[in-house]
């Protein structure tokens, strides 16, 4: 073999190896094709990874978090967030997803404890417990849900005095009793109550799905940090209104096909 032939063979080999490496990289980062499943099984467990795999309407709930008159009034883009929440609510109802509403409730000052006073002082920007006002007493104007998200008779409303929707409420047992293993969450505020609910829900074994553009923040930078932290730790699936609506429509369509 001449020197030129040897050099040509080496060049061909290098090109072949480079093409093989590129093909392997493209295969590794290949985006998921719509409708393609990434569901994996191990030890008899099915492990959802994609949004569509966690959106079975029979095993999914929608949590509408603190969409109250007195809270939405503190959110700069409250009107836009409300419109997005309504979109998700309609999609969930159409797909047959169970819906649960949360409301934050104030206790009378005489019944507040240390946590309640500390939280209220931080929210109201006051330095003395004596200056705290119980903004969300039951049946006060600010306590009510905004009319755009009025619950149906088939939906539940739970009241809480904590940040996590699971702490001190019937939410966990209600979901488990229905065989639910994942929940979509929308509402306000991302950095105050939605992030704690997502982390608590994940610790309880649920798959949380956060619809980021249907969640409002009282402090935008803090809200962005909360979402970035959830994205980094992998506690939840983060999506938007368009994607979750499409996923729910797809499941609703398949359910209708199966029922024929």
Tab-separated table of C-alpha atoms in Angstrom:
chain	number	residue	atom	x	y	z
A	1	UNK	CA	0.000	0.000	0.000
A	2	UNK	CA	1.385	3.359	-0.972
A	3	UNK	CA	1.661	6.264	1.430
A	4	UNK	CA	-1.132	8.071	-0.424
A	5	UNK	CA	-3.442	5.032	-0.159
A	6	UNK	CA	-2.696	4.714	3.553
A	7	UNK	CA	-3.446	8.396	4.112
A	8	UNK	CA	-6.733	8.144	2.159
A	9	UNK	CA	-7.771	5.138	4.231
A	10	UNK	CA	-7.060	6.983	7.459
A	11	UNK	CA	-9.101	9.983	6.314
A	12	UNK	CA	-12.010	7.708	5.399
A	13	UNK	CA	-11.842	6.036	8.812
A	14	UNK	CA	-11.840	9.375	10.634
A	15	UNK	CA	-14.828	10.579	8.615
A	16	UNK	CA	-16.678	7.351	9.336
A	17	UNK	CA	-16.012	7.644	13.067
A	18	UNK	CA	-17.095	11.304	13.054
A	19	UNK	CA	-20.371	10.486	11.281
A	20	UNK	CA	-21.017	7.666	13.749
A	21	UNK	CA	-20.430	10.029	16.680
A	22	UNK	CA	-22.777	12.672	15.204
A	23	UNK	CA	-25.468	10.056	14.616
A	24	UNK	CA	-25.126	8.844	18.198
A	25	UNK	CA	-25.407	12.388	19.539
A	26	UNK	CA	-28.468	13.110	17.406
A	27	UNK	CA	-30.054	9.904	18.620
A	28	UNK	CA	-29.338	10.848	22.229
A	29	UNK	CA	-30.874	14.316	22.034
A	30	UNK	CA	-33.632	13.446	19.587
A	31	UNK	CA	-36.783	15.300	20.665
A	32	UNK	CA	-39.816	13.288	21.645
A	33	UNK	CA	-42.195	12.754	18.748
A	34	UNK	CA	-45.776	13.697	19.543
A	35	UNK	CA	-47.678	10.628	20.631
A	36	UNK	CA	-44.469	8.680	21.291
A	37	UNK	CA	-44.260	7.219	24.778
A	38	UNK	CA	-41.256	7.427	27.070
A	39	UNK	CA	-43.011	5.480	29.814
A	40	UNK	CA	-40.612	3.082	31.485
A	41	UNK	CA	-41.300	0.133	33.754
A	42	UNK	CA	-39.153	-1.263	36.536
A	43	UNK	CA	-40.051	-3.795	39.235
A	44	UNK	CA	-43.653	-3.675	38.088
A	45	UNK	CA	-43.839	0.126	38.390
A	46	UNK	CA	-44.691	2.441	35.497
A	47	UNK	CA	-42.551	5.586	35.624
A	48	UNK	CA	-44.097	8.537	33.709
A	49	UNK	CA	-41.579	10.972	32.258
A	50	UNK	CA	-43.511	12.957	29.668
A	51	UNK	CA	-46.466	15.245	30.340
A	52	UNK	CA	-48.931	13.120	28.375
A	53	UNK	CA	-48.103	10.049	30.446
A	54	UNK	CA	-49.111	11.787	33.689
A	55	UNK	CA	-52.387	13.190	32.346
A	56	UNK	CA	-54.754	10.234	32.559
A	57	UNK	CA	-57.991	12.025	33.581
A	58	UNK	CA	-58.979	9.135	35.836
A	59	UNK	CA	-55.793	9.513	37.873
A	60	UNK	CA	-55.336	13.268	37.655
A	61	UNK	CA	-56.689	16.207	39.674
A	62	UNK	CA	-56.654	19.946	39.091
A	63	UNK	CA	-55.818	22.118	42.108
A	64	UNK	CA	-56.896	25.748	41.726
A	65	UNK	CA	-54.856	27.523	44.388
A	66	UNK	CA	-56.051	30.646	46.268
A	67	UNK	CA	-57.828	32.399	43.392
A	68	UNK	CA	-59.437	34.763	45.891
A	69	UNK	CA	-60.582	38.338	45.462
A	70	UNK	CA	-58.253	39.698	48.146
A	71	UNK	CA	-55.216	37.847	46.799
A	72	UNK	CA	-55.689	38.434	43.062
A	73	UNK	CA	-55.893	42.147	43.825
A	74	UNK	CA	-52.260	41.999	44.979
A	75	UNK	CA	-51.004	40.332	41.779
A	76	UNK	CA	-49.908	42.814	39.095
A	77	UNK	CA	-50.983	40.591	36.204
A	78	UNK	CA	-53.926	39.098	38.068
A	79	UNK	CA	-56.311	39.582	35.137
A	80	UNK	CA	-54.026	37.710	32.735
A	81	UNK	CA	-53.405	34.918	35.242
A	82	UNK	CA	-57.142	34.548	35.823
A	83	UNK	CA	-57.742	34.147	32.080
A	84	UNK	CA	-55.081	31.420	31.891
A	85	UNK	CA	-56.504	29.626	34.928
A	86	UNK	CA	-59.948	29.663	33.311
A	87	UNK	CA	-58.478	28.048	30.168
A	88	UNK	CA	-56.984	25.199	32.186
A	89	UNK	CA	-60.160	24.829	34.228
A	90	UNK	CA	-62.267	24.469	31.080
A	91	UNK	CA	-59.841	21.929	29.591
A	92	UNK	CA	-59.819	19.888	32.807
A	93	UNK	CA	-63.599	19.872	33.070
A	94	UNK	CA	-63.948	18.841	29.429
A	95	UNK	CA	-61.544	15.936	30.005
A	96	UNK	CA	-63.373	14.780	33.134
A	97	UNK	CA	-60.577	15.684	35.557
A	98	UNK	CA	-61.574	16.076	39.217
A	99	UNK	CA	-61.233	19.684	40.411
A	100	UNK	CA	-60.338	20.979	43.874
A	101	UNK	CA	-60.231	24.643	44.898
A	102	UNK	CA	-58.136	25.953	47.778
A	103	UNK	CA	-58.825	29.119	49.792
A	104	UNK	CA	-56.586	30.801	52.330
A	105	UNK	CA	-58.431	31.601	55.547
A	106	UNK	CA	-57.443	33.974	58.349
A	107	UNK	CA	-58.169	33.167	61.961
A	108	UNK	CA	-59.383	35.881	64.337
A	109	UNK	CA	-56.388	37.514	66.005
A	110	UNK	CA	-57.394	35.928	69.296
A	111	UNK	CA	-56.893	32.459	67.763
A	112	UNK	CA	-53.696	33.151	65.818
A	113	UNK	CA	-50.553	31.322	66.862
A	114	UNK	CA	-46.890	32.139	66.380
A	115	UNK	CA	-46.756	30.980	62.762
A	116	UNK	CA	-49.958	32.816	61.871
A	117	UNK	CA	-48.699	36.094	63.330
A	118	UNK	CA	-45.257	35.777	61.744
A	119	UNK	CA	-46.764	35.032	58.344
A	120	UNK	CA	-49.304	37.869	58.576
A	121	UNK	CA	-46.650	40.359	59.716
A	122	UNK	CA	-44.477	39.440	56.720
A	123	UNK	CA	-47.350	39.725	54.250
A	124	UNK	CA	-48.733	42.953	55.676
A	125	UNK	CA	-45.300	44.527	56.188
A	126	UNK	CA	-45.959	45.407	59.819
A	127	UNK	CA	-43.475	45.103	62.673
A	128	UNK	CA	-45.827	44.385	65.588
A	129	UNK	CA	-48.322	41.531	66.042
A	130	UNK	CA	-50.840	44.066	67.372
A	131	UNK	CA	-50.913	45.708	63.925
A	132	UNK	CA	-51.921	42.513	62.083
A	133	UNK	CA	-55.305	42.548	60.352
A	134	UNK	CA	-57.190	39.284	59.637
A	135	UNK	CA	-57.637	39.934	55.910
A	136	UNK	CA	-59.226	36.627	54.993
A	137	UNK	CA	-61.797	35.889	57.651
A	138	UNK	CA	-64.372	33.414	56.385
A	139	UNK	CA	-67.082	35.162	54.337
A	140	UNK	CA	-65.206	38.487	54.247
A	141	UNK	CA	-65.131	40.077	50.748
A	142	UNK	CA	-61.480	39.211	50.119
A	143	UNK	CA	-61.985	35.577	51.127
A	144	UNK	CA	-64.261	34.651	48.210
A	145	UNK	CA	-63.046	33.042	45.001
A	146	UNK	CA	-63.152	35.325	41.978
A	147	UNK	CA	-66.357	34.719	39.990
A	148	UNK	CA	-64.494	33.582	36.858
A	149	UNK	CA	-63.527	30.337	38.621
A	150	UNK	CA	-66.788	29.600	40.411
A	151	UNK	CA	-66.820	25.900	41.416
A	152	UNK	CA	-69.403	23.495	40.050
A	153	UNK	CA	-71.534	21.366	42.411
A	154	UNK	CA	-69.343	18.381	41.473
A	155	UNK	CA	-66.163	20.143	42.655
A	156	UNK	CA	-64.709	20.638	46.138
A	157	UNK	CA	-63.464	23.709	48.010
A	158	UNK	CA	-61.023	23.268	50.905
A	159	UNK	CA	-59.917	26.030	53.288
A	160	UNK	CA	-56.452	26.206	54.830
A	161	UNK	CA	-54.383	28.361	57.172
A	162	UNK	CA	-51.041	27.082	55.851
A	163	UNK	CA	-49.022	27.463	52.662
A	164	UNK	CA	-49.156	23.851	51.499
A	165	UNK	CA	-52.586	22.815	50.244
A	166	UNK	CA	-51.963	19.403	51.815
A	167	UNK	CA	-51.198	20.547	55.369
A	168	UNK	CA	-54.218	20.381	57.664
A	169	UNK	CA	-56.747	19.847	54.854
A	170	UNK	CA	-58.632	16.803	53.480
A	171	UNK	CA	-56.885	17.132	50.104
A	172	UNK	CA	-54.496	14.185	50.421
A	173	UNK	CA	-57.102	11.642	51.538
A	174	UNK	CA	-59.566	12.968	48.948
A	175	UNK	CA	-57.049	12.422	46.142
A	176	UNK	CA	-55.892	9.023	47.358
A	177	UNK	CA	-59.445	7.801	47.834
A	178	UNK	CA	-60.108	8.549	44.148
A	179	UNK	CA	-56.954	6.734	43.027
A	180	UNK	CA	-55.268	9.950	41.909
A	181	UNK	CA	-51.479	9.929	41.532
A	182	UNK	CA	-50.823	13.267	39.797
A	183	UNK	CA	-52.133	16.795	39.995
A	184	UNK	CA	-52.079	19.933	37.874
A	185	UNK	CA	-51.742	23.149	39.863
A	186	UNK	CA	-52.637	26.710	38.837
A	187	UNK	CA	-53.309	29.917	40.778
A	188	UNK	CA	-51.442	32.319	43.043
A	189	UNK	CA	-48.921	32.877	44.359
A	190	UNK	CA	-46.071	30.846	42.925
A	191	UNK	CA	-43.457	31.749	45.527
A	192	UNK	CA	-45.814	31.712	48.523
A	193	UNK	CA	-48.043	28.670	48.244
A	194	UNK	CA	-47.681	26.864	44.944
A	195	UNK	CA	-44.033	25.885	45.440
A	196	UNK	CA	-44.669	24.512	48.982
A	197	UNK	CA	-47.699	22.584	47.713
A	198	UNK	CA	-45.699	21.093	44.850
A	199	UNK	CA	-42.850	19.983	47.108
A	200	UNK	CA	-45.228	18.616	49.750
A	201	UNK	CA	-47.208	16.776	47.082
A	202	UNK	CA	-44.039	15.275	45.609
A	203	UNK	CA	-42.975	14.083	49.067
A	204	UNK	CA	-46.378	12.406	49.408
A	205	UNK	CA	-45.774	10.503	46.182
A	206	UNK	CA	-47.786	12.554	43.687
A	207	UNK	CA	-46.551	13.792	40.320
A	208	UNK	CA	-47.051	17.592	40.381
A	209	UNK	CA	-47.646	19.391	37.084
A	210	UNK	CA	-47.112	23.160	37.283
A	211	UNK	CA	-48.740	25.270	34.562
A	212	UNK	CA	-46.273	28.139	34.736
A	213	UNK	CA	-48.215	30.766	32.771
A	214	UNK	CA	-51.347	30.033	34.818
A	215	UNK	CA	-49.497	30.750	38.071
A	216	UNK	CA	-49.102	34.330	39.275
A	217	UNK	CA	-46.412	35.759	41.532
A	218	UNK	CA	-46.680	38.499	44.115
A	219	UNK	CA	-42.973	39.178	43.609
A	220	UNK	CA	-41.913	38.299	40.071
A	221	UNK	CA	-38.250	37.671	40.831
A	222	UNK	CA	-39.149	35.398	43.743
A	223	UNK	CA	-41.698	33.609	41.564
A	224	UNK	CA	-39.109	33.037	38.847
A	225	UNK	CA	-36.666	31.665	41.429
A	226	UNK	CA	-39.322	29.271	42.726
A	227	UNK	CA	-39.961	27.891	39.243
A	228	UNK	CA	-36.231	27.656	38.525
A	229	UNK	CA	-35.729	25.697	41.740
A	230	UNK	CA	-38.554	23.283	40.886
A	231	UNK	CA	-37.140	22.832	37.395
A	232	UNK	CA	-33.656	22.155	38.779
A	233	UNK	CA	-34.673	19.640	41.449
A	234	UNK	CA	-37.053	17.748	39.181
A	235	UNK	CA	-39.852	17.684	41.757
A	236	UNK	CA	-42.439	18.527	39.112
A	237	UNK	CA	-43.291	18.596	35.434
A	238	UNK	CA	-43.358	22.231	34.293
A	239	UNK	CA	-45.582	23.070	31.349
A	240	UNK	CA	-47.785	25.849	29.975
A	241	UNK	CA	-51.469	26.341	29.189
A	242	UNK	CA	-51.158	25.343	25.531
A	243	UNK	CA	-49.359	22.069	26.286
A	244	UNK	CA	-51.558	20.950	29.183
A	245	UNK	CA	-54.716	21.812	27.240
A	246	UNK	CA	-53.515	19.760	24.280
A	247	UNK	CA	-52.597	16.821	26.520
A	248	UNK	CA	-56.021	16.882	28.171
A	249	UNK	CA	-57.785	17.156	24.810
A	250	UNK	CA	-55.836	14.152	23.578
A	251	UNK	CA	-56.881	12.031	26.540
A	252	UNK	CA	-60.481	13.189	26.258
A	253	UNK	CA	-60.496	12.205	22.583
A	254	UNK	CA	-59.047	8.766	23.298
A	255	UNK	CA	-61.611	8.216	26.050
A	256	UNK	CA	-64.435	8.993	23.633
A	257	UNK	CA	-62.959	6.595	21.068
A	258	UNK	CA	-62.769	3.791	23.637
A	259	UNK	CA	-66.345	4.380	24.769
A	260	UNK	CA	-67.768	3.889	21.265
